[in-house]
């Protein structure tokens, strides 16, 4: 009989395995599994990417015949439907497992509580809820994607101590230190798409690529909001599409010849409703979801960040605060517009976490 302490240890191991694939499984969740018999681990695995075997299948394959009479620790409920892979619960029922400890139910309506119900109906002892709060954090993008049917949105901005994103001239290289910029590469790697506004493209001519050797197999989407389709055909974004597909969102009325030229360069042009020169971001997110994009990292500039905040479509934020003062009334900040009339009406972040990278202070919070 396993003790609560042992259950916690094995489930923590399962979560450690699940985290190995963070940023690689979309639009699927990150899941880890451990098979234990007589107090010893006989199988383990994690879901590596969409289309590949799920965590419990990998773990059971490794365990082989030793799975009979064993306990399976699984971070997320086993699936019961045919997707890119067969239903996992059928395989679980064939292995002779004695007990299954499931950390969290799958929020997908096709699966929710159905996988656990199948196991119980087959006479397998099932326990749920252990360390389920870890799943809420690990799979926050998947949960938002499944339940709200739009991607999880993370805002990112580098700021001076006085809250400026750039000098009055528009120069912003570099506010944060090299180590912070390396951290941003990891943020990019964990998301499915990187999004900026057209002003960032015109000023900085970025590539928006992920420059990490260990993530060379994943393809990202690079998204630009460009209401009036001012995107330059010679931009670096279009010079090498191996860095990821380029999607440009434009308003309803744009020059057809300009759109055709960008399409010839390999860009996808999607027209969306616009109001007062600003695109309807919910429509943008819905279009991205149709392309199985579950998470978006928004890197600015100021108008884009402000739009996501004003339209209440941002879920999370990372502020990289550098120990420098920029000043200037015309220097941009991450949240502009009319602002709150009183402090009581201001927007306050929740679930705050902060840490340092060299001399930079990073604040992570949720809206």
Coordinates of C-alpha atoms in Angstrom, one line a residue:
X1 CA 0.0 0.0 0.0
X2 CA 1.5 3.3 -1.1
X3 CA 1.8 6.1 1.4
X4 CA 0.8 9.7 0.7
X5 CA 4.5 10.6 0.8
X6 CA 5.3 8.0 -1.9
X7 CA 2.4 9.2 -4.0
X8 CA 3.6 12.7 -3.9
X9 CA 7.2 11.7 -4.8
X10 CA 6.1 9.7 -7.8
X11 CA 3.7 12.3 -9.0
X12 CA 6.4 15.0 -8.7
X13 CA 8.5 12.7 -10.9
X14 CA 5.7 12.5 -13.4
X15 CA 5.5 16.3 -13.6
X16 CA 9.2 16.6 -14.0
X17 CA 8.9 14.4 -17.0
X18 CA 6.0 16.4 -18.4
X19 CA 8.0 19.7 -18.1
X20 CA 10.6 18.3 -20.5
X21 CA 8.3 18.8 -23.4
X22 CA 7.1 22.3 -22.5
X23 CA 6.5 24.3 -25.7
X24 CA 6.6 21.2 -27.9
X25 CA 3.3 19.4 -27.5
X26 CA 0.9 22.1 -28.7
X27 CA -2.0 22.0 -29.2
X28 CA -1.8 19.0 -26.9
X29 CA -1.1 19.3 -23.2
X30 CA 2.2 18.4 -21.4
X31 CA 1.8 15.1 -19.7
X32 CA 4.1 12.8 -17.7
X33 CA 3.6 9.3 -16.4
X34 CA 5.4 6.9 -14.0
X35 CA 4.6 3.2 -13.5
X36 CA 5.5 1.8 -10.0
X37 CA 5.4 -1.7 -8.8
X38 CA 6.4 -2.8 -5.3
X39 CA 7.9 0.6 -4.6
X40 CA 10.1 0.6 -7.7
X41 CA 9.8 2.5 -10.9
X42 CA 9.4 0.1 -13.8
X43 CA 8.2 2.5 -16.5
X44 CA 8.2 6.2 -17.3
X45 CA 7.5 8.6 -20.2
X46 CA 6.1 11.9 -21.4
X47 CA 4.3 13.2 -24.4
X48 CA 7.0 14.6 -26.6
X49 CA 4.9 16.3 -29.3
X50 CA 1.6 16.3 -31.0
X51 CA 1.1 13.1 -33.0
X52 CA 3.5 11.1 -30.9
X53 CA 2.5 8.5 -28.3
X54 CA 1.0 9.9 -25.1
X55 CA 2.9 9.8 -21.8
X56 CA 1.0 6.8 -20.4
X57 CA 1.6 4.7 -23.5
X58 CA 5.3 5.4 -23.5
X59 CA 5.5 4.5 -19.8
X60 CA 3.6 1.3 -20.2
X61 CA 5.6 0.2 -23.2
X62 CA 8.7 0.7 -21.1
X63 CA 7.2 -1.3 -18.2
X64 CA 6.1 -4.2 -20.4
X65 CA 4.7 -7.1 -18.4
X66 CA 5.8 -5.5 -15.2
X67 CA 2.8 -3.1 -15.5
X68 CA 0.4 -5.9 -14.3
X69 CA -0.6 -5.2 -10.8
X70 CA 1.3 -1.9 -10.8
X71 CA 0.3 1.7 -10.1
X72 CA 0.3 4.4 -12.8
X73 CA 1.0 8.0 -11.8
X74 CA -0.4 10.3 -14.6
X75 CA -0.4 14.1 -14.5
X76 CA -3.5 14.3 -16.7
X77 CA -6.6 12.1 -17.3
X78 CA -6.1 9.5 -20.1
X79 CA -7.9 10.3 -23.3
X80 CA -10.9 8.3 -24.5
X81 CA -11.3 9.6 -28.1
X82 CA -9.6 9.0 -31.4
X83 CA -7.4 11.9 -32.3
X84 CA -3.9 11.8 -33.9
X85 CA -3.4 8.7 -31.7
X86 CA -5.8 6.0 -30.5
X87 CA -7.6 6.3 -27.1
X88 CA -5.1 5.7 -24.3
X89 CA -7.7 4.4 -21.8
X90 CA -8.2 1.2 -23.9
X91 CA -4.5 0.4 -23.6
X92 CA -4.6 1.0 -19.9
X93 CA -7.4 -1.5 -19.5
X94 CA -5.3 -4.1 -21.3
X95 CA -2.3 -3.9 -19.1
X96 CA -3.7 -5.2 -15.8
X97 CA -3.0 -2.1 -13.8
X98 CA -4.2 -2.3 -10.2
X99 CA -4.3 1.4 -9.4
X100 CA -4.1 4.7 -11.3
X101 CA -3.4 8.1 -9.6
X102 CA -4.5 10.9 -11.9
X103 CA -3.4 14.4 -10.9
X104 CA -6.0 16.5 -13.0
X105 CA -9.0 16.0 -15.1
X106 CA -8.7 17.0 -18.8
X107 CA -10.7 20.1 -19.5
X108 CA -11.4 18.9 -23.0
X109 CA -15.1 18.1 -23.1
X110 CA -14.3 15.0 -25.2
X111 CA -12.3 13.6 -22.3
X112 CA -13.4 15.4 -19.1
X113 CA -14.0 12.8 -16.4
X114 CA -14.7 10.2 -19.1
X115 CA -11.3 8.6 -18.9
X116 CA -11.5 8.2 -15.1
X117 CA -15.0 6.8 -15.4
X118 CA -13.8 4.1 -17.8
X119 CA -11.1 3.1 -15.4
X120 CA -13.5 2.9 -12.5
X121 CA -16.0 0.9 -14.5
X122 CA -13.3 -1.7 -15.2
X123 CA -12.6 -2.1 -11.5
X124 CA -9.3 -0.2 -11.4
X125 CA -8.8 1.8 -8.2
X126 CA -8.5 5.5 -9.2
X127 CA -7.5 8.5 -7.1
X128 CA -7.6 12.1 -8.4
X129 CA -6.5 15.6 -7.5
X130 CA -2.9 15.0 -6.2
X131 CA -0.8 18.1 -7.1
X132 CA -3.5 19.2 -9.5
X133 CA -2.3 22.9 -9.0
X134 CA 0.9 22.0 -10.9
X135 CA -1.2 21.1 -13.9
X136 CA -2.9 24.5 -13.8
X137 CA 0.4 26.2 -14.3
X138 CA 2.1 23.7 -16.6
X139 CA -0.8 23.5 -19.0
X140 CA -2.2 27.0 -18.6
X141 CA -2.1 27.6 -22.4
X142 CA -3.8 24.3 -23.2
X143 CA -6.5 25.0 -20.6
X144 CA -7.3 28.4 -22.1
X145 CA -7.1 27.1 -25.6
X146 CA -9.6 24.3 -24.9
X147 CA -12.0 26.1 -22.6
X148 CA -12.1 29.6 -24.2
X149 CA -11.3 28.6 -27.8
X150 CA -8.7 31.3 -28.2
X151 CA -4.9 31.2 -27.5
X152 CA -3.3 32.0 -24.2
X153 CA -1.7 35.5 -24.5
X154 CA 1.5 36.5 -22.8
X155 CA 2.8 40.1 -23.0
X156 CA 6.5 40.8 -22.8
X157 CA 8.2 44.2 -22.5
X158 CA 11.6 45.5 -21.5
X159 CA 11.3 48.7 -19.4
X160 CA 13.5 51.3 -17.7
X161 CA 13.0 52.0 -14.0
X162 CA 10.7 54.9 -15.0
X163 CA 8.6 52.6 -17.2
X164 CA 9.8 53.5 -20.6
X165 CA 10.0 51.0 -23.5
X166 CA 12.3 53.1 -25.7
X167 CA 13.8 56.5 -25.9
X168 CA 11.9 59.4 -27.5
X169 CA 13.6 58.6 -30.8
X170 CA 12.2 55.1 -30.7
X171 CA 15.6 53.5 -30.0
X172 CA 15.3 50.5 -27.6
X173 CA 18.5 48.5 -28.1
X174 CA 19.1 47.3 -25.6
X175 CA 17.2 48.1 -22.4
X176 CA 17.6 44.7 -20.9
X177 CA 20.8 42.7 -20.5
X178 CA 22.0 39.9 -22.8
X179 CA 21.0 37.3 -20.2
X180 CA 17.5 38.6 -20.0
X181 CA 17.3 38.5 -23.8
X182 CA 18.4 34.8 -23.7
X183 CA 15.5 34.2 -21.2
X184 CA 13.2 35.8 -23.8
X185 CA 14.4 33.2 -26.3
X186 CA 13.1 30.5 -23.9
X187 CA 9.8 32.4 -23.7
X188 CA 9.5 32.3 -27.4
X189 CA 10.3 28.6 -27.5
X190 CA 7.5 27.9 -25.0
X191 CA 4.9 29.7 -27.2
X192 CA 3.4 28.8 -30.6
X193 CA 3.5 32.3 -32.1
X194 CA 5.4 35.6 -31.6
X195 CA 3.3 38.7 -32.3
X196 CA 4.3 42.3 -32.9
X197 CA 2.8 45.4 -34.5
X198 CA 3.8 46.9 -37.9
X199 CA 5.7 49.7 -36.1
X200 CA 8.1 47.2 -34.6
X201 CA 8.7 45.8 -38.1
X202 CA 9.3 49.2 -39.6
X203 CA 11.6 50.4 -36.8
X204 CA 13.6 47.3 -35.9
X205 CA 13.2 44.9 -38.9
X206 CA 13.3 41.9 -36.6
X207 CA 13.5 38.2 -37.6
X208 CA 11.4 37.0 -34.6
X209 CA 13.1 33.6 -34.6
X210 CA 14.0 31.2 -31.8
X211 CA 17.7 30.9 -31.6
X212 CA 18.1 27.9 -29.3
X213 CA 19.8 24.8 -30.6
X214 CA 17.6 22.4 -28.6
X215 CA 14.4 23.7 -30.2
X216 CA 15.5 23.4 -33.8
X217 CA 12.7 20.9 -34.7
X218 CA 9.7 23.2 -33.9
X219 CA 8.2 25.7 -36.3
X220 CA 6.8 28.9 -34.9
X221 CA 4.3 31.3 -36.4
X222 CA 5.4 35.0 -36.7
X223 CA 2.5 37.3 -36.6
X224 CA 2.3 41.0 -37.5
X225 CA -0.7 43.3 -36.9
X226 CA -0.8 45.7 -39.8
X227 CA -4.1 47.4 -40.3
X228 CA -3.2 49.4 -43.5
X229 CA -0.7 46.7 -44.8
X230 CA 2.4 48.8 -44.7
X231 CA 4.6 45.7 -44.4
X232 CA 7.8 46.2 -46.5
X233 CA 8.3 43.3 -49.0
X234 CA 12.1 43.4 -48.2
X235 CA 11.7 42.8 -44.5
X236 CA 13.9 40.3 -42.9
X237 CA 10.9 38.3 -41.7
X238 CA 10.3 37.2 -45.3
X239 CA 13.9 36.5 -46.2
X240 CA 14.0 33.0 -44.6
X241 CA 10.7 31.3 -43.9
X242 CA 12.5 28.5 -42.2
X243 CA 12.3 30.6 -39.1
X244 CA 8.5 30.2 -39.1
X245 CA 5.4 31.0 -41.1
X246 CA 4.6 34.7 -41.4
X247 CA 1.0 35.8 -40.9
X248 CA 0.0 39.4 -41.5
X249 CA -3.3 40.6 -40.2
X250 CA -4.7 43.6 -42.1
X251 CA -7.9 45.6 -42.2
X252 CA -10.7 44.9 -44.7
X253 CA -9.6 47.6 -47.2
X254 CA -6.0 47.1 -48.3
X255 CA -4.3 47.5 -51.7
X256 CA -4.7 44.1 -53.6
X257 CA -1.4 44.5 -55.4
X258 CA 0.5 45.0 -52.2
X259 CA -1.2 42.0 -50.6
X260 CA -0.4 39.9 -53.7
X261 CA 3.3 40.9 -53.6
X262 CA 3.5 39.8 -49.9
X263 CA 1.8 36.5 -50.7
X264 CA 4.3 35.9 -53.4
X265 CA 7.0 36.4 -50.8
X266 CA 5.4 33.6 -48.7
X267 CA 3.3 35.6 -46.2
X268 CA -0.3 34.7 -45.4
X269 CA -2.6 37.7 -45.4
X270 CA -5.7 37.6 -43.2
X271 CA -8.1 40.4 -43.2
X272 CA -9.9 41.2 -40.0
X273 CA -12.4 43.9 -38.8
X274 CA -10.8 47.2 -37.6
X275 CA -12.2 50.0 -35.6
X276 CA -10.5 53.4 -35.4
X277 CA -7.4 51.9 -37.1
X278 CA -7.1 49.0 -34.6
X279 CA -7.8 45.4 -35.5
X280 CA -10.3 43.4 -33.6
X281 CA -7.9 41.3 -31.5
X282 CA -10.5 38.6 -30.6
X283 CA -11.0 37.9 -34.3
X284 CA -7.2 37.7 -34.6
X285 CA -7.0 35.2 -31.8
X286 CA -9.8 33.1 -33.2
X287 CA -8.0 32.9 -36.5
X288 CA -4.9 31.8 -34.8
X289 CA -6.7 29.1 -32.9
X290 CA -8.1 27.7 -36.2
X291 CA -4.4 27.2 -37.0
X292 CA -3.9 25.2 -33.8
X293 CA -2.0 28.0 -32.2
X294 CA -2.6 27.6 -28.4
X295 CA -0.2 30.3 -27.1
X296 CA 1.0 33.7 -28.3
X297 CA 3.9 35.8 -27.0
X298 CA 3.2 39.5 -27.7
X299 CA 6.4 41.5 -27.9
X300 CA 5.0 44.9 -28.7
X301 CA 5.2 47.7 -29.3
X302 CA 3.4 50.1 -27.1
X303 CA 0.2 50.3 -29.2
X304 CA -0.1 46.6 -29.5
X305 CA 0.4 45.9 -25.8
X306 CA -2.1 48.6 -24.9
X307 CA -4.6 47.1 -27.3
X308 CA -4.4 43.7 -25.8
X309 CA -4.8 45.2 -22.3
X310 CA -7.7 47.4 -23.3
X311 CA -9.5 44.7 -25.1
X312 CA -9.0 42.4 -22.0
X313 CA -7.4 39.7 -24.0
X314 CA -4.0 39.4 -22.2
X315 CA -3.6 36.6 -19.7
X316 CA 0.0 37.0 -18.4
X317 CA 2.8 39.5 -18.5
X318 CA 6.6 39.5 -18.2
X319 CA 8.2 42.9 -17.5
X320 CA 12.0 43.1 -17.7
X321 CA 13.0 46.1 -15.6
X322 CA 16.4 47.5 -16.2
X323 CA 18.2 49.8 -13.7
X324 CA 18.3 52.8 -16.0
X325 CA 16.2 56.0 -16.4
X326 CA 15.1 57.1 -19.9
X327 CA 12.6 59.9 -19.3
X328 CA 10.9 62.0 -21.9
X329 CA 7.2 62.7 -22.4
X330 CA 7.2 61.1 -25.8
X331 CA 9.0 57.9 -24.7
X332 CA 6.5 55.0 -25.0
X333 CA 5.2 53.0 -22.1
X334 CA 3.6 49.5 -22.2
X335 CA 0.1 50.8 -21.3
X336 CA -0.9 54.1 -22.8
X337 CA -4.2 55.6 -23.8
X338 CA -6.3 57.7 -21.4
X339 CA -5.4 55.6 -18.4
X340 CA -7.3 55.2 -15.1
X341 CA -9.0 58.2 -13.6
X342 CA -8.2 57.1 -10.1
X343 CA -5.7 54.7 -8.5
X344 CA -8.7 52.6 -7.3
X345 CA -9.7 52.1 -11.0
X346 CA -6.2 51.0 -12.0
X347 CA -5.4 47.5 -13.3
X348 CA -3.6 45.3 -10.7
X349 CA -1.7 42.2 -11.6
X350 CA -2.3 38.9 -9.7
X351 CA -0.3 35.9 -8.7
X352 CA 2.9 37.9 -8.8
X353 CA 6.4 36.4 -9.0
X354 CA 9.7 38.2 -9.3
X355 CA 13.3 37.3 -9.8
X356 CA 16.5 38.8 -11.0
X357 CA 18.7 38.2 -14.0
X358 CA 22.0 39.9 -13.5
X359 CA 20.9 43.6 -12.8
X360 CA 17.4 43.2 -14.4
X361 CA 14.3 42.6 -12.3
X362 CA 11.7 40.4 -14.0
X363 CA 8.1 40.6 -12.8
X364 CA 5.7 37.9 -13.8
X365 CA 2.0 38.4 -13.2
X366 CA -1.5 37.6 -14.4
X367 CA -4.3 39.9 -15.4

